[in-house]
């Protein structure tokens, strides 16, 4: 089977965005604050947004299951306070939960957290526990920059984050490191902020000894690891200068990269430079890059084509498609086994 | 001949750093402000710092000439105000000028600008004109984030920068886009901030129509273009979604990438994905990554080895080594021709 570890609910009914806009408008006018129960989206409506979009493409491309989380650019943790983020995260996660119930063979949930700048990370734990414990989600998305491009949070190695890491260990879940929309005019959201955040997170981890404190902590760095694999020599060299162990030892028991790299030479580099055990199949479909590549005639984000064409053994391809995801997301593996897969 | 388009004076005598530290200490105590004339570094001392370091390695590696600018991480435009940056830039540029005079066959200057956050960019023009007109420099380094990791300046496409671009056109010089040290604790300077800035600048240019206004403007994006070549499919796709022309047409008449990518697979990707006419040889030696790669037994930053081993025709290699640099830096070409090279 083929598991796509990186999909967002980018095709939600317009009612969701409308609710969010009302919520934002009410930040300075609390009497107008919409209630969670004001948002009404029926199962048929949900089903349709998935069947016509993600699921249609999954069938077309031969993908079996997507780890599905709320739309990343809509998380916008910089808007409002914790209460605002909390109500919004609960709504978005519940929709992903319902999708995972409507299509149990095709979607497993991953939670967005109700992060908010300058709020202790402990505040996110109840939502995490609900999503993992009650909803059966298999992972979370962790935003290393809830300020939305101003980078005011402590680095991921800081003790600020430790209570969350302890919960991740307790629940046996990984986090995908994923920022949201950029409200800094210097950074285009999907073209700069996402990729920079991946590179930044990688380097924050490289300079730290976080995994000595949390040997079982697991992070997926999306978008092919940002710039890290392309500059692997730089990172090996910097680690050496900093007196760190080889990256294999220092980071690669804990850090994994997805395959959201939208051309063949990028995937070739990724699968050549990074040990295959650290590469997880993903497409972020339907996401940032939606068009057809005029050079190939196929969708940019049809990453399975690149994996198929890469110089890989069948065993390695199998690891990328499902073996590694089952290891990094043990709760997904359990779920699949229960389903007889 | 082989031209390295990206070298900084990272080996300056300690007296330079001491002067800078005095200057910084005097920001809140102006009576202690050192004068430019307080800094005394003799020619022999300058010669020694170069002969034992950059020049020795250039000979060893077979590099002929380096485009040489002040140490990037020391520019620190976020410190103090324009007067502070101005005095500091003048000192640093003068040292590079003296090196270009002491070793005219081996070094040509590129200027750092006296940028300062929230100061009109026009303030940099006198230093630029001195460096190009009097010192015979062949280019400048332009910092897209003089705040040092807080990204408070307008994007490179903003009219804020236009007076500088007009001067670049008038003097027929390119700019290398190069940030300085990061004072944001989220970003490691050479491992995250440098690479992110390259990616950010590329995306700022992609989303704009700057080169319609300045068809002759030329930028070198260092460190192999940040993440751009690795994610070339993403950038082609985003440009398409944004209704921009193909990148070849939209950006590649104006944007060039250097070869500061410190392993073979990275250089292989760069030279495969980016048209050869847009790739300029560089090593940033002696720079961020100084060690010996245990996987090869050679210096990480000995990028000539990767170019030699890449699948390139001799004609293409020649373009990377000198032909492209002579086109992008026309004043360098003039200088070399005067020297009979």
PDB file of C-alpha atoms in Angstrom, chain B residues 1 3 277 279-280 315-329 333:
ATOM      1  CA  UNK B   1      41.313  30.873 -15.654  1.00  0.00           C
ATOM      2  CA  UNK B   3      37.202  33.008 -11.011  1.00  0.00           C
ATOM      3  CA  UNK B 277      24.726  30.143 -18.253  1.00  0.00           C
ATOM      4  CA  UNK B 279      25.883  29.168 -12.689  1.00  0.00           C
ATOM      5  CA  UNK B 280      29.011  30.949 -11.432  1.00  0.00           C
ATOM      6  CA  UNK B 315      32.709  24.329 -22.659  1.00  0.00           C
ATOM      7  CA  UNK B 316      30.144  24.347 -19.872  1.00  0.00           C
ATOM      8  CA  UNK B 317      32.800  24.043 -17.216  1.00  0.00           C
ATOM      9  CA  UNK B 318      34.585  26.994 -18.790  1.00  0.00           C
ATOM     10  CA  UNK B 319      31.408  29.060 -18.544  1.00  0.00           C
ATOM     11  CA  UNK B 320      31.036  28.189 -14.881  1.00  0.00           C
ATOM     12  CA  UNK B 321      34.695  28.914 -14.173  1.00  0.00           C
ATOM     13  CA  UNK B 322      34.972  32.255 -15.905  1.00  0.00           C
ATOM     14  CA  UNK B 323      32.742  32.966 -18.885  1.00  0.00           C
ATOM     15  CA  UNK B 324      29.598  33.615 -16.869  1.00  0.00           C
ATOM     16  CA  UNK B 325      31.420  35.690 -14.248  1.00  0.00           C
ATOM     17  CA  UNK B 326      32.867  37.899 -16.992  1.00  0.00           C
ATOM     18  CA  UNK B 327      29.344  38.506 -18.291  1.00  0.00           C
ATOM     19  CA  UNK B 328      27.697  39.086 -14.926  1.00  0.00           C
ATOM     20  CA  UNK B 329      30.576  41.264 -13.675  1.00  0.00           C
ATOM     21  CA  UNK B 333      35.947  41.463 -17.472  1.00  0.00           C
TER      22      UNK B 333
END
